[in-house]
Amino acid sequence: TVRLQLLLLKNELKINSVKCVIGGSFGGMQCVEYCVMAGATRPVGGSLDSDAGGVGSKKADAVGMSGVPYGIGEFTTKRNGRIEPFVRSAVPIACGAAHTAWQIGISETQRQAIYADPKWKNGRIDPHDPPHSGLSVARQVAMVSYRTPLG
């Protein structure tokens, strides 16, 4: 998950901040999640001292957001005496902020193709004999779904 990647960067690799996250397609969606989790976002309520739940409010203190103006508290960094977002910029490519009903339907069709492969075995696959047929059909569905009627 993006949260685990952020924890790895910050706690294990001791990285203080990320200049830019770039990703395309599914990586673009992860890029957007990086911004939500650790980017330059303000809590709901907008103000740093609002009663609507902004940082410094009683509501914010109740959920552990006191004094943290960006993203989620565990993913901020201090630079030059200021609290800043851990992820400072992002370039999401070829993705939307949310799936459409069409995309959800296509993804479910791909999953069902994999589930229908006898080698799937309810997710208990043999790594030496994976469900290649189901994966092949899922990739075919993907290739068709990436095209427009014009080609």
Coordinates of C-alpha atoms in Angstrom, one line a residue:
T1 CA 0.0 0.0 0.0
V2 CA 1.0 3.6 -0.3
R3 CA 1.0 3.9 3.5
L4 CA 3.5 1.1 3.8
Q5 CA 5.7 2.6 1.0
L6 CA 5.7 5.9 2.9
L7 CA 6.6 4.2 6.2
L8 CA 9.5 2.4 4.4
L9 CA 10.8 5.7 3.0
K10 CA 10.5 7.7 6.2
N11 CA 11.3 5.1 8.9
E12 CA 13.5 2.5 7.3
L13 CA 15.3 4.5 4.6
K14 CA 15.3 7.7 6.8
I15 CA 14.3 9.9 3.9
N16 CA 13.2 13.4 5.2
S17 CA 11.0 14.3 2.2
V18 CA 10.2 13.5 -1.4
K19 CA 10.6 16.2 -4.0
C20 CA 8.2 14.6 -6.5
V21 CA 6.1 11.5 -7.0
I22 CA 5.4 10.5 -10.6
G23 CA 3.2 7.7 -11.8
G24 CA 1.2 6.6 -14.8
S25 CA -2.1 4.7 -15.0
F26 CA -2.4 2.7 -11.7
G27 CA 0.9 4.4 -10.6
G28 CA -0.9 7.7 -11.2
M29 CA -3.6 6.7 -8.9
Q30 CA -1.0 5.8 -6.3
C31 CA 0.6 9.2 -6.9
V32 CA -2.7 10.9 -6.0
E33 CA -2.9 8.7 -2.9
Y34 CA 0.6 9.8 -1.9
C35 CA -0.7 13.4 -2.1
V36 CA -3.7 12.6 0.1
M37 CA -1.6 10.7 2.6
A38 CA 1.5 12.9 2.8
G39 CA 1.1 15.9 0.5
A40 CA 0.3 19.5 0.8
T41 CA -3.4 19.0 1.8
R42 CA -5.2 20.8 4.6
P43 CA -7.6 18.9 6.9
V44 CA -11.4 19.3 6.3
G45 CA -12.3 22.7 7.6
G46 CA -9.5 24.5 5.9
S47 CA -8.4 26.8 8.7
L48 CA -5.6 25.9 11.1
D49 CA -7.7 27.1 14.1
S50 CA -11.3 26.4 13.1
D51 CA -14.0 24.7 15.2
A52 CA -14.9 22.8 11.9
G53 CA -12.1 20.3 12.6
G54 CA -9.0 22.1 11.4
V55 CA -5.7 21.7 13.1
G56 CA -5.8 23.2 16.5
S57 CA -9.5 22.7 17.0
K58 CA -11.0 20.5 19.7
K59 CA -12.2 18.1 17.0
A60 CA -8.7 17.9 15.5
D61 CA -7.2 17.3 18.9
A62 CA -9.6 14.4 19.4
V63 CA -8.3 12.6 16.3
G64 CA -4.7 13.5 16.9
M65 CA -4.2 16.2 14.3
S66 CA -3.2 19.0 16.6
G67 CA -0.4 21.1 15.2
V68 CA -0.1 19.2 11.8
P69 CA -1.1 21.4 8.9
Y70 CA -0.4 18.9 6.1
G71 CA -1.6 15.4 5.1
I72 CA -1.7 12.8 7.8
G73 CA 0.3 13.6 10.9
E74 CA 2.8 10.8 10.6
F75 CA 3.8 11.9 7.1
T76 CA 5.0 15.4 7.6
T77 CA 8.6 16.6 7.9
K78 CA 10.3 19.5 9.6
R79 CA 12.5 21.7 7.4
N80 CA 14.1 25.0 8.4
G81 CA 11.9 25.0 11.6
R82 CA 8.7 24.6 9.6
I83 CA 6.3 21.7 9.3
E84 CA 6.0 20.8 5.6
P85 CA 4.4 18.0 3.6
F86 CA 6.5 14.8 3.2
V87 CA 5.6 14.7 -0.5
R88 CA 6.2 18.1 -2.0
S89 CA 4.9 17.7 -5.5
A90 CA 3.3 15.1 -7.8
V91 CA 2.8 14.3 -11.5
P92 CA -0.1 11.8 -11.9
I93 CA -0.3 10.7 -15.5
A94 CA -3.2 9.1 -17.4
C95 CA -5.4 8.5 -14.3
G96 CA -8.4 9.9 -12.7
A97 CA -9.1 10.7 -9.1
A98 CA -11.8 8.0 -9.0
H99 CA -12.9 5.1 -11.1
T100 CA -16.0 5.4 -13.3
A101 CA -18.7 2.7 -13.3
W102 CA -17.2 1.5 -16.7
Q103 CA -13.8 1.1 -15.2
I104 CA -15.1 -0.8 -12.2
G105 CA -17.1 -3.1 -14.5
I106 CA -14.0 -3.8 -16.7
S107 CA -11.9 -4.5 -13.6
E108 CA -14.5 -6.9 -12.3
T109 CA -14.6 -8.7 -15.6
Q110 CA -10.8 -9.1 -15.5
R111 CA -10.9 -10.5 -11.9
Q112 CA -13.7 -13.0 -12.9
A113 CA -11.5 -14.2 -15.8
I114 CA -8.7 -15.0 -13.3
Y115 CA -11.1 -16.6 -10.9
A116 CA -12.5 -18.8 -13.6
D117 CA -9.1 -20.4 -14.3
P118 CA -9.0 -23.8 -12.5
K119 CA -5.4 -23.0 -11.5
W120 CA -6.7 -20.0 -9.4
K121 CA -7.9 -22.4 -6.6
N122 CA -9.5 -19.6 -4.6
G123 CA -6.3 -17.7 -4.4
R124 CA -4.1 -20.7 -3.3
I125 CA -2.1 -20.8 -6.5
D126 CA 1.0 -22.9 -7.1
P127 CA 3.7 -20.3 -7.9
H128 CA 5.3 -22.9 -10.3
D129 CA 1.9 -23.3 -12.1
P130 CA 0.0 -20.0 -12.0
P131 CA -3.3 -19.3 -13.7
H132 CA -1.8 -18.2 -17.0
S133 CA -5.1 -18.8 -19.0
G134 CA -7.1 -16.5 -16.7
L135 CA -4.4 -13.9 -16.7
S136 CA -4.2 -14.0 -20.5
V137 CA -7.9 -13.4 -20.8
A138 CA -7.7 -10.5 -18.2
R139 CA -4.9 -8.9 -20.3
Q140 CA -6.9 -9.3 -23.5
V141 CA -9.9 -7.5 -21.8
A142 CA -7.4 -4.8 -20.7
M143 CA -6.0 -4.3 -24.2
V144 CA -9.5 -3.9 -25.7
S145 CA -10.6 -1.5 -22.9
Y146 CA -7.6 0.8 -23.5
R147 CA -8.6 1.4 -27.1
T148 CA -11.0 4.0 -28.5
P149 CA -13.4 3.2 -31.3
L150 CA -11.0 5.0 -33.6
G151 CA -8.1 2.7 -32.7

